[in-house]
Amino acid sequence: MQEIATELDVMHTESDLVCEPTTGSIRSASQVSGAAVLPVIVFVLESRHPASWEHELVNRIHASGICETLVRELEPSNGSVKGTTQADRADAAARLRKVSAIVDLTGRLGADSQSDAVEGVWRLCDRRGVVLGDGHHGLETIAAGVGIHLNLVASTASGATLIDKAGAFACPGERVSPQRLCSYAAKLLLSAVREIAVLGALEPRPAWKPDGKRASLLQRMMWKLRELGHRLLRLLRGCLLVDYWMVGVVDMRLTEAMRSQHLPVRWIGKRKGARYWADPFGVPGSKDEIYCEEFDLKRNIGRIVRLKLGDSVEPDAPKHVDLGLAGHLSYPYLFPHDGALYCVAESAQSRRCVLNRRDESGRWAQVAVLLDDTEVADPTIFWHQGYFWLAYTDVSLGAFDNLCLCYASDLLGPWHAHPQNPVKIDHQSSRSAGAVVTEGDQLLRVAQVCKSGYGQAIAVNRILHCTPHLYREEVVRIVSPERDQLNPRGIHTMSAWGDRTLVDGKHSVISYWVLRRRITSRISRAAQRLLCLGIYQHCNEPLLHLVLEL
């Protein structure tokens, strides 16, 4: 956890979120790793002046090499796919019967086309059903400050189903570029196509229906007013308040805590000073020793410390843990393996993910570099079906709206990136929040809910597929801190500690040190702008001269 990963500082690049291979050649099913069948996907575009993002989307799917792609143009007059003679139509129909899915990028394809593909007609739309590319797409959720919501919906003869969805943070009123939306659309399509290639068909999906009708002019005007209110509130909170975290203990197992409607947390320490604790992880086998992040509000940097808990609310003085890493450190994920204790901490600023092992004297030593030249946030390691798995968020793709995976047969490596990376795009259930645990025959992963800000709640994901060829999970429940009296503003860590669970929670407070740093930063940026305008050289006011020099 780090302060720079707040909603005020989230930056999204215009670079591709879906990595493309260097070659765009079509491969057979035997050449696609893990593929049972090579799907055939038909894209339906406008016959006149198709948008550039549509071409980019088709090119990305084609370049992936995991499917065959066909492009058809839609007649502007009657909304039918171009065809000339009756024989041509019969031949096209015979070919379409072998098609896996038809991706309608126009939103105007007739219902009679649903039976022409095995998986039906797919559309990319927001929660109201407004298709991607429409001028009103996504206006409601962005105005409300809850980000981007993009659904991949399948229409078949039996009804509409939700194949997958993507979500990403966006400030109220933010102008989201078509390239960014195209990246999310490509991720949804590639994941669905990969599932068909590996499993032979899509697994059953839940039914879907639009959340309301297309918005009227009055509704859009109300959204604009709501957007202005959210922007003003966000500005005030960003200037005056800071998230202050605390760590606590819940006297129940992690799987029980996941099902709890209200967590009975015993908070450790008191909210005081310019430092706070977050990201707690208990030492396996110990009843009183935990590791966590200690964040310094004065210096805006975190370090890893060890706390010794006693019978009182206040623990012993924290002791610094030296992992041999520079810069901001957080999320000290602890796990045992072959009789040794390992730690992998977040060190995104150094662009390295390092594995540490504790020796008999209690000192830590670096034993492997798991990932290099990558901004890894909240790395979490677990074992599943013969592989070690590393789940993390790549900050260069987004501060908390993506999940990436690597796997290895040996803990020390080599580690291989999952071909589906990022395996998930969703700011409400992607970034890791603690351990991956087993309950019965289910594999559960906790993640952060960042709906309109950082670390608001915990999403419990059930992992459905976790292989080197395919990853898929679904959200089964949400753990909310709203009923907690001391820290109702958020929770973003739940880690197993024997029969107990460690959590952290936050409340918004006014901090002198953060307020001073923010004011100083804004004055500095204003002074730089004045210098760029050449005002300094032509200014005779001594006081302004002094401010600019400082």
PDB file of C-alpha atoms in Angstrom, residues 118-391:
ATOM      1  CA  VAL A 118     -22.399 -21.234 -32.009  1.00  0.00           C
ATOM      2  CA  GLU A 119     -21.934 -18.684 -29.198  1.00  0.00           C
ATOM      3  CA  GLY A 120     -24.379 -16.135 -30.640  1.00  0.00           C
ATOM      4  CA  VAL A 121     -23.901 -12.448 -31.379  1.00  0.00           C
ATOM      5  CA  TRP A 122     -21.526 -10.565 -29.078  1.00  0.00           C
ATOM      6  CA  ARG A 123     -21.760  -6.870 -28.273  1.00  0.00           C
ATOM      7  CA  LEU A 124     -19.589  -4.505 -26.246  1.00  0.00           C
ATOM      8  CA  CYS A 125     -21.763  -2.146 -24.225  1.00  0.00           C
ATOM      9  CA  ASP A 126     -22.139  -0.299 -20.941  1.00  0.00           C
ATOM     10  CA  ARG A 127     -24.555  -1.369 -18.224  1.00  0.00           C
ATOM     11  CA  ARG A 128     -27.460   0.387 -19.991  1.00  0.00           C
ATOM     12  CA  GLY A 129     -26.753  -1.508 -23.183  1.00  0.00           C
ATOM     13  CA  VAL A 130     -25.284   1.470 -25.071  1.00  0.00           C
ATOM     14  CA  VAL A 131     -22.744  -0.009 -27.492  1.00  0.00           C
ATOM     15  CA  LEU A 132     -19.089   0.963 -27.565  1.00  0.00           C
ATOM     16  CA  GLY A 133     -18.513   3.809 -29.991  1.00  0.00           C
ATOM     17  CA  ASP A 134     -21.827   5.513 -29.259  1.00  0.00           C
ATOM     18  CA  GLY A 135     -21.462   9.091 -28.045  1.00  0.00           C
ATOM     19  CA  HIS A 136     -23.449   8.310 -24.888  1.00  0.00           C
ATOM     20  CA  HIS A 137     -21.513   5.165 -23.972  1.00  0.00           C
ATOM     21  CA  GLY A 138     -20.428   5.095 -20.297  1.00  0.00           C
ATOM     22  CA  LEU A 139     -21.554   8.622 -19.442  1.00  0.00           C
ATOM     23  CA  GLU A 140     -23.474   7.602 -16.323  1.00  0.00           C
ATOM     24  CA  THR A 141     -20.763   5.698 -14.451  1.00  0.00           C
ATOM     25  CA  ILE A 142     -17.995   8.180 -15.291  1.00  0.00           C
ATOM     26  CA  ALA A 143     -20.163  11.085 -14.124  1.00  0.00           C
ATOM     27  CA  ALA A 144     -20.910   9.202 -10.892  1.00  0.00           C
ATOM     28  CA  GLY A 145     -17.192   8.723 -10.214  1.00  0.00           C
ATOM     29  CA  VAL A 146     -17.306   4.911 -10.287  1.00  0.00           C
ATOM     30  CA  GLY A 147     -15.185   4.533 -13.410  1.00  0.00           C
ATOM     31  CA  ILE A 148     -15.447   2.732 -16.724  1.00  0.00           C
ATOM     32  CA  HIS A 149     -17.776  -0.263 -17.090  1.00  0.00           C
ATOM     33  CA  LEU A 150     -17.582  -2.318 -20.269  1.00  0.00           C
ATOM     34  CA  ASN A 151     -19.627  -5.492 -20.738  1.00  0.00           C
ATOM     35  CA  LEU A 152     -19.239  -8.280 -23.289  1.00  0.00           C
ATOM     36  CA  VAL A 153     -22.770  -9.567 -23.834  1.00  0.00           C
ATOM     37  CA  ALA A 154     -23.862 -12.581 -25.911  1.00  0.00           C
ATOM     38  CA  SER A 155     -27.302 -12.700 -27.541  1.00  0.00           C
ATOM     39  CA  THR A 156     -28.628 -16.144 -28.414  1.00  0.00           C
ATOM     40  CA  ALA A 157     -32.014 -17.641 -29.068  1.00  0.00           C
ATOM     41  CA  SER A 158     -32.345 -18.394 -25.347  1.00  0.00           C
ATOM     42  CA  GLY A 159     -31.625 -14.809 -24.266  1.00  0.00           C
ATOM     43  CA  ALA A 160     -28.760 -12.494 -23.327  1.00  0.00           C
ATOM     44  CA  THR A 161     -25.862 -13.555 -21.086  1.00  0.00           C
ATOM     45  CA  LEU A 162     -22.902 -11.678 -19.617  1.00  0.00           C
ATOM     46  CA  ILE A 163     -19.709 -13.288 -20.913  1.00  0.00           C
ATOM     47  CA  ASP A 164     -17.293 -10.979 -19.115  1.00  0.00           C
ATOM     48  CA  LYS A 165     -16.865  -7.419 -17.947  1.00  0.00           C
ATOM     49  CA  ALA A 166     -14.036  -4.937 -17.540  1.00  0.00           C
ATOM     50  CA  GLY A 167     -13.788  -1.958 -15.233  1.00  0.00           C
ATOM     51  CA  ALA A 168     -11.230   0.764 -14.714  1.00  0.00           C
ATOM     52  CA  PHE A 169     -10.881   3.869 -12.629  1.00  0.00           C
ATOM     53  CA  ALA A 170     -11.750   7.219 -14.190  1.00  0.00           C
ATOM     54  CA  CYS A 171     -12.170  10.594 -12.512  1.00  0.00           C
ATOM     55  CA  PRO A 172     -15.639  12.169 -12.768  1.00  0.00           C
ATOM     56  CA  GLY A 173     -16.016  13.728 -16.204  1.00  0.00           C
ATOM     57  CA  GLU A 174     -12.732  12.296 -17.493  1.00  0.00           C
ATOM     58  CA  ARG A 175     -12.557  12.043 -21.289  1.00  0.00           C
ATOM     59  CA  VAL A 176     -11.693   8.412 -21.928  1.00  0.00           C
ATOM     60  CA  SER A 177      -9.832   7.928 -25.194  1.00  0.00           C
ATOM     61  CA  PRO A 178     -11.071   5.416 -27.809  1.00  0.00           C
ATOM     62  CA  GLN A 179      -7.653   3.722 -27.668  1.00  0.00           C
ATOM     63  CA  ARG A 180      -8.053   3.003 -23.966  1.00  0.00           C
ATOM     64  CA  LEU A 181     -11.561   1.592 -24.461  1.00  0.00           C
ATOM     65  CA  CYS A 182     -10.269  -0.443 -27.383  1.00  0.00           C
ATOM     66  CA  SER A 183      -7.630  -1.967 -25.101  1.00  0.00           C
ATOM     67  CA  TYR A 184     -10.291  -3.096 -22.623  1.00  0.00           C
ATOM     68  CA  ALA A 185     -12.507  -4.411 -25.428  1.00  0.00           C
ATOM     69  CA  ALA A 186      -9.617  -6.414 -26.874  1.00  0.00           C
ATOM     70  CA  LYS A 187      -8.917  -7.894 -23.431  1.00  0.00           C
ATOM     71  CA  LEU A 188     -12.537  -9.053 -23.054  1.00  0.00           C
ATOM     72  CA  LEU A 189     -12.670 -10.571 -26.535  1.00  0.00           C
ATOM     73  CA  LEU A 190      -9.303 -12.304 -26.278  1.00  0.00           C
ATOM     74  CA  SER A 191     -10.204 -13.884 -22.926  1.00  0.00           C
ATOM     75  CA  ALA A 192     -13.489 -15.225 -24.301  1.00  0.00           C
ATOM     76  CA  VAL A 193     -11.856 -16.490 -27.502  1.00  0.00           C
ATOM     77  CA  ARG A 194      -9.077 -18.141 -25.504  1.00  0.00           C
ATOM     78  CA  GLU A 195     -11.672 -19.950 -23.389  1.00  0.00           C
ATOM     79  CA  ILE A 196     -13.289 -21.317 -26.562  1.00  0.00           C
ATOM     80  CA  ALA A 197      -9.885 -22.341 -27.932  1.00  0.00           C
ATOM     81  CA  VAL A 198      -8.865 -24.172 -24.746  1.00  0.00           C
ATOM     82  CA  LEU A 199     -12.193 -25.649 -23.599  1.00  0.00           C
ATOM     83  CA  GLY A 200     -13.976 -25.975 -26.930  1.00  0.00           C
ATOM     84  CA  ALA A 201     -16.875 -23.723 -25.885  1.00  0.00           C
ATOM     85  CA  LEU A 202     -17.815 -21.048 -23.394  1.00  0.00           C
ATOM     86  CA  GLU A 203     -18.914 -22.242 -19.982  1.00  0.00           C
ATOM     87  CA  PRO A 204     -22.424 -21.244 -18.810  1.00  0.00           C
ATOM     88  CA  ARG A 205     -22.797 -17.572 -17.982  1.00  0.00           C
ATOM     89  CA  PRO A 206     -25.356 -15.594 -15.935  1.00  0.00           C
ATOM     90  CA  ALA A 207     -28.294 -13.904 -17.619  1.00  0.00           C
ATOM     91  CA  TRP A 208     -27.966 -10.203 -18.394  1.00  0.00           C
ATOM     92  CA  LYS A 209     -30.348  -7.360 -19.022  1.00  0.00           C
ATOM     93  CA  PRO A 210     -29.753  -3.621 -19.453  1.00  0.00           C
ATOM     94  CA  ASP A 211     -29.850  -1.503 -16.311  1.00  0.00           C
ATOM     95  CA  GLY A 212     -32.391   0.966 -17.620  1.00  0.00           C
ATOM     96  CA  LYS A 213     -33.131   2.455 -21.007  1.00  0.00           C
ATOM     97  CA  ARG A 214     -31.113   4.842 -23.122  1.00  0.00           C
ATOM     98  CA  ALA A 215     -30.759   8.088 -21.181  1.00  0.00           C
ATOM     99  CA  SER A 216     -32.883  11.087 -22.061  1.00  0.00           C
ATOM    100  CA  LEU A 217     -31.571  14.636 -22.352  1.00  0.00           C
ATOM    101  CA  LEU A 218     -32.839  15.443 -18.849  1.00  0.00           C
ATOM    102  CA  GLN A 219     -31.027  12.429 -17.375  1.00  0.00           C
ATOM    103  CA  ARG A 220     -27.787  13.425 -19.072  1.00  0.00           C
ATOM    104  CA  MET A 221     -28.136  16.932 -17.655  1.00  0.00           C
ATOM    105  CA  MET A 222     -28.599  15.453 -14.170  1.00  0.00           C
ATOM    106  CA  TRP A 223     -25.482  13.328 -14.677  1.00  0.00           C
ATOM    107  CA  LYS A 224     -23.544  16.467 -15.566  1.00  0.00           C
ATOM    108  CA  LEU A 225     -24.634  18.153 -12.343  1.00  0.00           C
ATOM    109  CA  ARG A 226     -23.708  15.031 -10.376  1.00  0.00           C
ATOM    110  CA  GLU A 227     -20.346  15.003 -12.110  1.00  0.00           C
ATOM    111  CA  LEU A 228     -19.625  18.592 -11.029  1.00  0.00           C
ATOM    112  CA  GLY A 229     -20.518  17.690  -7.437  1.00  0.00           C
ATOM    113  CA  HIS A 230     -18.218  14.663  -7.429  1.00  0.00           C
ATOM    114  CA  ARG A 231     -15.370  16.677  -8.937  1.00  0.00           C
ATOM    115  CA  LEU A 232     -15.701  19.375  -6.291  1.00  0.00           C
ATOM    116  CA  LEU A 233     -15.894  16.821  -3.468  1.00  0.00           C
ATOM    117  CA  ARG A 234     -12.861  14.962  -4.813  1.00  0.00           C
ATOM    118  CA  LEU A 235     -10.910  18.200  -5.061  1.00  0.00           C
ATOM    119  CA  LEU A 236     -11.690  19.149  -1.446  1.00  0.00           C
ATOM    120  CA  ARG A 237     -10.838  15.684  -0.150  1.00  0.00           C
ATOM    121  CA  GLY A 238      -7.615  15.655  -2.107  1.00  0.00           C
ATOM    122  CA  CYS A 239      -6.536  19.001  -0.684  1.00  0.00           C
ATOM    123  CA  LEU A 240      -7.522  18.539   2.955  1.00  0.00           C
ATOM    124  CA  LEU A 241      -7.776  14.837   3.853  1.00  0.00           C
ATOM    125  CA  VAL A 242      -5.450  11.859   3.911  1.00  0.00           C
ATOM    126  CA  ASP A 243      -6.185   8.174   4.373  1.00  0.00           C
ATOM    127  CA  TYR A 244      -4.878   7.017   7.780  1.00  0.00           C
ATOM    128  CA  TRP A 245      -4.623   3.232   8.086  1.00  0.00           C
ATOM    129  CA  MET A 246      -4.559   0.945  11.120  1.00  0.00           C
ATOM    130  CA  VAL A 247      -3.975  -2.810  11.449  1.00  0.00           C
ATOM    131  CA  GLY A 248      -6.195  -5.149  13.446  1.00  0.00           C
ATOM    132  CA  VAL A 249      -6.891  -8.752  14.412  1.00  0.00           C
ATOM    133  CA  VAL A 250     -10.092 -10.737  13.813  1.00  0.00           C
ATOM    134  CA  ASP A 251     -10.528 -13.848  15.966  1.00  0.00           C
ATOM    135  CA  MET A 252     -11.770 -16.103  13.181  1.00  0.00           C
ATOM    136  CA  ARG A 253     -10.225 -17.994  10.306  1.00  0.00           C
ATOM    137  CA  LEU A 254      -9.864 -16.218   6.981  1.00  0.00           C
ATOM    138  CA  THR A 255     -12.536 -18.321   5.277  1.00  0.00           C
ATOM    139  CA  GLU A 256     -14.955 -17.498   8.126  1.00  0.00           C
ATOM    140  CA  ALA A 257     -14.061 -13.803   7.968  1.00  0.00           C
ATOM    141  CA  MET A 258     -14.820 -13.814   4.242  1.00  0.00           C
ATOM    142  CA  ARG A 259     -18.426 -14.799   4.996  1.00  0.00           C
ATOM    143  CA  SER A 260     -18.892 -12.390   7.907  1.00  0.00           C
ATOM    144  CA  GLN A 261     -21.342  -9.505   7.533  1.00  0.00           C
ATOM    145  CA  HIS A 262     -19.435  -7.521  10.160  1.00  0.00           C
ATOM    146  CA  LEU A 263     -15.807  -8.073  11.150  1.00  0.00           C
ATOM    147  CA  PRO A 264     -15.233  -7.820  14.943  1.00  0.00           C
ATOM    148  CA  VAL A 265     -11.805  -6.183  14.649  1.00  0.00           C
ATOM    149  CA  ARG A 266      -9.478  -5.540  17.587  1.00  0.00           C
ATOM    150  CA  TRP A 267      -7.474  -2.585  16.321  1.00  0.00           C
ATOM    151  CA  ILE A 268      -3.791  -2.403  17.249  1.00  0.00           C
ATOM    152  CA  GLY A 269      -2.380   0.881  18.497  1.00  0.00           C
ATOM    153  CA  LYS A 270      -3.943   4.311  18.265  1.00  0.00           C
ATOM    154  CA  ARG A 271      -4.237   6.851  15.498  1.00  0.00           C
ATOM    155  CA  LYS A 272      -1.513   9.352  16.310  1.00  0.00           C
ATOM    156  CA  GLY A 273       1.595  11.001  14.909  1.00  0.00           C
ATOM    157  CA  ALA A 274       2.807  11.159  11.323  1.00  0.00           C
ATOM    158  CA  ARG A 275       3.088   7.375  10.779  1.00  0.00           C
ATOM    159  CA  TYR A 276       0.617   4.579  10.309  1.00  0.00           C
ATOM    160  CA  TRP A 277       0.630   0.817   9.802  1.00  0.00           C
ATOM    161  CA  ALA A 278      -0.982  -1.142   6.964  1.00  0.00           C
ATOM    162  CA  ASP A 279      -0.665  -4.399   4.969  1.00  0.00           C
ATOM    163  CA  PRO A 280      -0.326  -6.788   7.946  1.00  0.00           C
ATOM    164  CA  PHE A 281       0.911 -10.385   7.540  1.00  0.00           C
ATOM    165  CA  GLY A 282       1.440 -12.784  10.432  1.00  0.00           C
ATOM    166  CA  VAL A 283       4.538 -14.926  10.839  1.00  0.00           C
ATOM    167  CA  PRO A 284       3.438 -18.571  10.341  1.00  0.00           C
ATOM    168  CA  GLY A 285       3.557 -20.491  13.621  1.00  0.00           C
ATOM    169  CA  SER A 286       3.921 -17.354  15.762  1.00  0.00           C
ATOM    170  CA  LYS A 287       1.125 -16.074  17.980  1.00  0.00           C
ATOM    171  CA  ASP A 288       2.383 -12.526  18.478  1.00  0.00           C
ATOM    172  CA  GLU A 289       4.666 -11.524  15.594  1.00  0.00           C
ATOM    173  CA  ILE A 290       3.469  -9.738  12.458  1.00  0.00           C
ATOM    174  CA  TYR A 291       5.057  -7.851   9.583  1.00  0.00           C
ATOM    175  CA  CYS A 292       3.487  -4.746   8.071  1.00  0.00           C
ATOM    176  CA  GLU A 293       4.156  -1.512   6.256  1.00  0.00           C
ATOM    177  CA  GLU A 294       4.963   1.608   8.262  1.00  0.00           C
ATOM    178  CA  PHE A 295       4.197   4.689   6.200  1.00  0.00           C
ATOM    179  CA  ASP A 296       5.845   8.030   7.006  1.00  0.00           C
ATOM    180  CA  LEU A 297       3.506  10.894   6.153  1.00  0.00           C
ATOM    181  CA  LYS A 298       6.341  13.437   6.472  1.00  0.00           C
ATOM    182  CA  ARG A 299       8.593  11.740   3.913  1.00  0.00           C
ATOM    183  CA  ASN A 300       5.818  10.110   1.864  1.00  0.00           C
ATOM    184  CA  ILE A 301       7.517   6.717   1.913  1.00  0.00           C
ATOM    185  CA  GLY A 302       6.922   3.307   3.482  1.00  0.00           C
ATOM    186  CA  ARG A 303       9.158   0.670   5.016  1.00  0.00           C
ATOM    187  CA  ILE A 304       8.671  -2.855   6.381  1.00  0.00           C
ATOM    188  CA  VAL A 305       8.569  -3.256  10.167  1.00  0.00           C
ATOM    189  CA  ARG A 306       8.036  -6.128  12.614  1.00  0.00           C
ATOM    190  CA  LEU A 307       5.500  -5.756  15.440  1.00  0.00           C
ATOM    191  CA  LYS A 308       5.373  -7.819  18.621  1.00  0.00           C
ATOM    192  CA  LEU A 309       1.821  -7.998  19.923  1.00  0.00           C
ATOM    193  CA  GLY A 310       1.014  -8.352  23.604  1.00  0.00           C
ATOM    194  CA  ASP A 311      -2.039  -8.269  25.826  1.00  0.00           C
ATOM    195  CA  SER A 312      -2.296  -4.472  25.639  1.00  0.00           C
ATOM    196  CA  VAL A 313      -3.606  -2.430  22.737  1.00  0.00           C
ATOM    197  CA  GLU A 314      -0.198  -0.901  22.086  1.00  0.00           C
ATOM    198  CA  PRO A 315       2.419  -3.309  20.662  1.00  0.00           C
ATOM    199  CA  ASP A 316       6.124  -3.154  21.357  1.00  0.00           C
ATOM    200  CA  ALA A 317       8.166  -0.588  19.463  1.00  0.00           C
ATOM    201  CA  PRO A 318       8.323  -1.527  15.758  1.00  0.00           C
ATOM    202  CA  LYS A 319      11.619  -2.936  14.483  1.00  0.00           C
ATOM    203  CA  HIS A 320      12.817  -2.222  10.953  1.00  0.00           C
ATOM    204  CA  VAL A 321      13.076  -5.219   8.605  1.00  0.00           C
ATOM    205  CA  ASP A 322      15.977  -4.981   6.176  1.00  0.00           C
ATOM    206  CA  LEU A 323      15.137  -6.681   2.862  1.00  0.00           C
ATOM    207  CA  GLY A 324      17.990  -5.061   0.968  1.00  0.00           C
ATOM    208  CA  LEU A 325      15.612  -2.981  -1.177  1.00  0.00           C
ATOM    209  CA  ALA A 326      15.579   0.773  -1.705  1.00  0.00           C
ATOM    210  CA  GLY A 327      12.636   3.119  -2.115  1.00  0.00           C
ATOM    211  CA  HIS A 328       9.063   2.674  -0.974  1.00  0.00           C
ATOM    212  CA  LEU A 329       8.257  -0.803   0.410  1.00  0.00           C
ATOM    213  CA  SER A 330       4.914  -2.299   1.429  1.00  0.00           C
ATOM    214  CA  TYR A 331       2.833  -5.497   1.389  1.00  0.00           C
ATOM    215  CA  PRO A 332       5.347  -7.927   3.043  1.00  0.00           C
ATOM    216  CA  TYR A 333       3.722 -11.179   1.889  1.00  0.00           C
ATOM    217  CA  LEU A 334       4.991 -14.055   4.075  1.00  0.00           C
ATOM    218  CA  PHE A 335       4.729 -17.768   3.296  1.00  0.00           C
ATOM    219  CA  PRO A 336       6.519 -20.985   4.381  1.00  0.00           C
ATOM    220  CA  HIS A 337       8.116 -23.440   1.949  1.00  0.00           C
ATOM    221  CA  ASP A 338      10.337 -26.480   2.632  1.00  0.00           C
ATOM    222  CA  GLY A 339      10.855 -25.495   6.249  1.00  0.00           C
ATOM    223  CA  ALA A 340      11.941 -21.909   5.477  1.00  0.00           C
ATOM    224  CA  LEU A 341      10.125 -18.587   5.712  1.00  0.00           C
ATOM    225  CA  TYR A 342       9.970 -16.456   2.562  1.00  0.00           C
ATOM    226  CA  CYS A 343       8.906 -12.868   1.970  1.00  0.00           C
ATOM    227  CA  VAL A 344       8.065 -11.044  -1.236  1.00  0.00           C
ATOM    228  CA  ALA A 345       7.306  -7.364  -0.705  1.00  0.00           C
ATOM    229  CA  GLU A 346       6.022  -4.663  -2.996  1.00  0.00           C
ATOM    230  CA  SER A 347       8.917  -2.630  -4.381  1.00  0.00           C
ATOM    231  CA  ALA A 348       7.325  -1.128  -7.482  1.00  0.00           C
ATOM    232  CA  GLN A 349       9.487   2.001  -7.352  1.00  0.00           C
ATOM    233  CA  SER A 350      12.632  -0.068  -7.903  1.00  0.00           C
ATOM    234  CA  ARG A 351      10.919  -1.984 -10.775  1.00  0.00           C
ATOM    235  CA  ARG A 352      12.020  -5.318  -9.275  1.00  0.00           C
ATOM    236  CA  CYS A 353      10.172  -8.125  -7.505  1.00  0.00           C
ATOM    237  CA  VAL A 354      12.603  -9.877  -5.178  1.00  0.00           C
ATOM    238  CA  LEU A 355      12.181 -13.088  -3.159  1.00  0.00           C
ATOM    239  CA  ASN A 356      13.752 -13.060   0.319  1.00  0.00           C
ATOM    240  CA  ARG A 357      14.410 -15.972   2.686  1.00  0.00           C
ATOM    241  CA  ARG A 358      14.965 -15.735   6.446  1.00  0.00           C
ATOM    242  CA  ASP A 359      17.915 -17.651   7.889  1.00  0.00           C
ATOM    243  CA  GLU A 360      18.252 -19.208  11.338  1.00  0.00           C
ATOM    244  CA  SER A 361      19.579 -15.965  12.827  1.00  0.00           C
ATOM    245  CA  GLY A 362      16.459 -14.085  11.728  1.00  0.00           C
ATOM    246  CA  ARG A 363      18.146 -12.105   8.947  1.00  0.00           C
ATOM    247  CA  TRP A 364      16.739 -11.825   5.459  1.00  0.00           C
ATOM    248  CA  ALA A 365      18.671 -12.561   2.278  1.00  0.00           C
ATOM    249  CA  GLN A 366      17.647 -12.121  -1.342  1.00  0.00           C
ATOM    250  CA  VAL A 367      17.535 -15.492  -3.095  1.00  0.00           C
ATOM    251  CA  ALA A 368      15.897 -14.691  -6.446  1.00  0.00           C
ATOM    252  CA  VAL A 369      14.633 -11.884  -8.640  1.00  0.00           C
ATOM    253  CA  LEU A 370      11.188 -13.021  -9.750  1.00  0.00           C
ATOM    254  CA  LEU A 371      10.477 -10.125 -12.118  1.00  0.00           C
ATOM    255  CA  ASP A 372      12.738  -7.381 -13.389  1.00  0.00           C
ATOM    256  CA  ASP A 373      11.934  -4.049 -15.052  1.00  0.00           C
ATOM    257  CA  THR A 374       8.290  -4.356 -13.945  1.00  0.00           C
ATOM    258  CA  GLU A 375       6.321  -2.182 -11.516  1.00  0.00           C
ATOM    259  CA  VAL A 376       4.932  -5.011  -9.402  1.00  0.00           C
ATOM    260  CA  ALA A 377       2.317  -4.070  -6.794  1.00  0.00           C
ATOM    261  CA  ASP A 378       1.036  -6.388  -4.036  1.00  0.00           C
ATOM    262  CA  PRO A 379       2.788  -9.609  -5.169  1.00  0.00           C
ATOM    263  CA  THR A 380       1.103 -12.771  -3.866  1.00  0.00           C
ATOM    264  CA  ILE A 381       2.520 -16.285  -4.275  1.00  0.00           C
ATOM    265  CA  PHE A 382       0.470 -19.486  -4.053  1.00  0.00           C
ATOM    266  CA  TRP A 383       0.758 -23.139  -5.107  1.00  0.00           C
ATOM    267  CA  HIS A 384      -1.782 -24.762  -7.416  1.00  0.00           C
ATOM    268  CA  GLN A 385      -1.750 -27.871  -9.588  1.00  0.00           C
ATOM    269  CA  GLY A 386       2.007 -28.337  -9.807  1.00  0.00           C
ATOM    270  CA  TYR A 387       2.971 -24.674 -10.213  1.00  0.00           C
ATOM    271  CA  PHE A 388       3.904 -21.703  -8.091  1.00  0.00           C
ATOM    272  CA  TRP A 389       1.803 -18.715  -9.099  1.00  0.00           C
ATOM    273  CA  LEU A 390       2.650 -15.036  -8.682  1.00  0.00           C
ATOM    274  CA  ALA A 391      -0.384 -12.731  -8.775  1.00  0.00           C
TER     275      ALA A 391
END
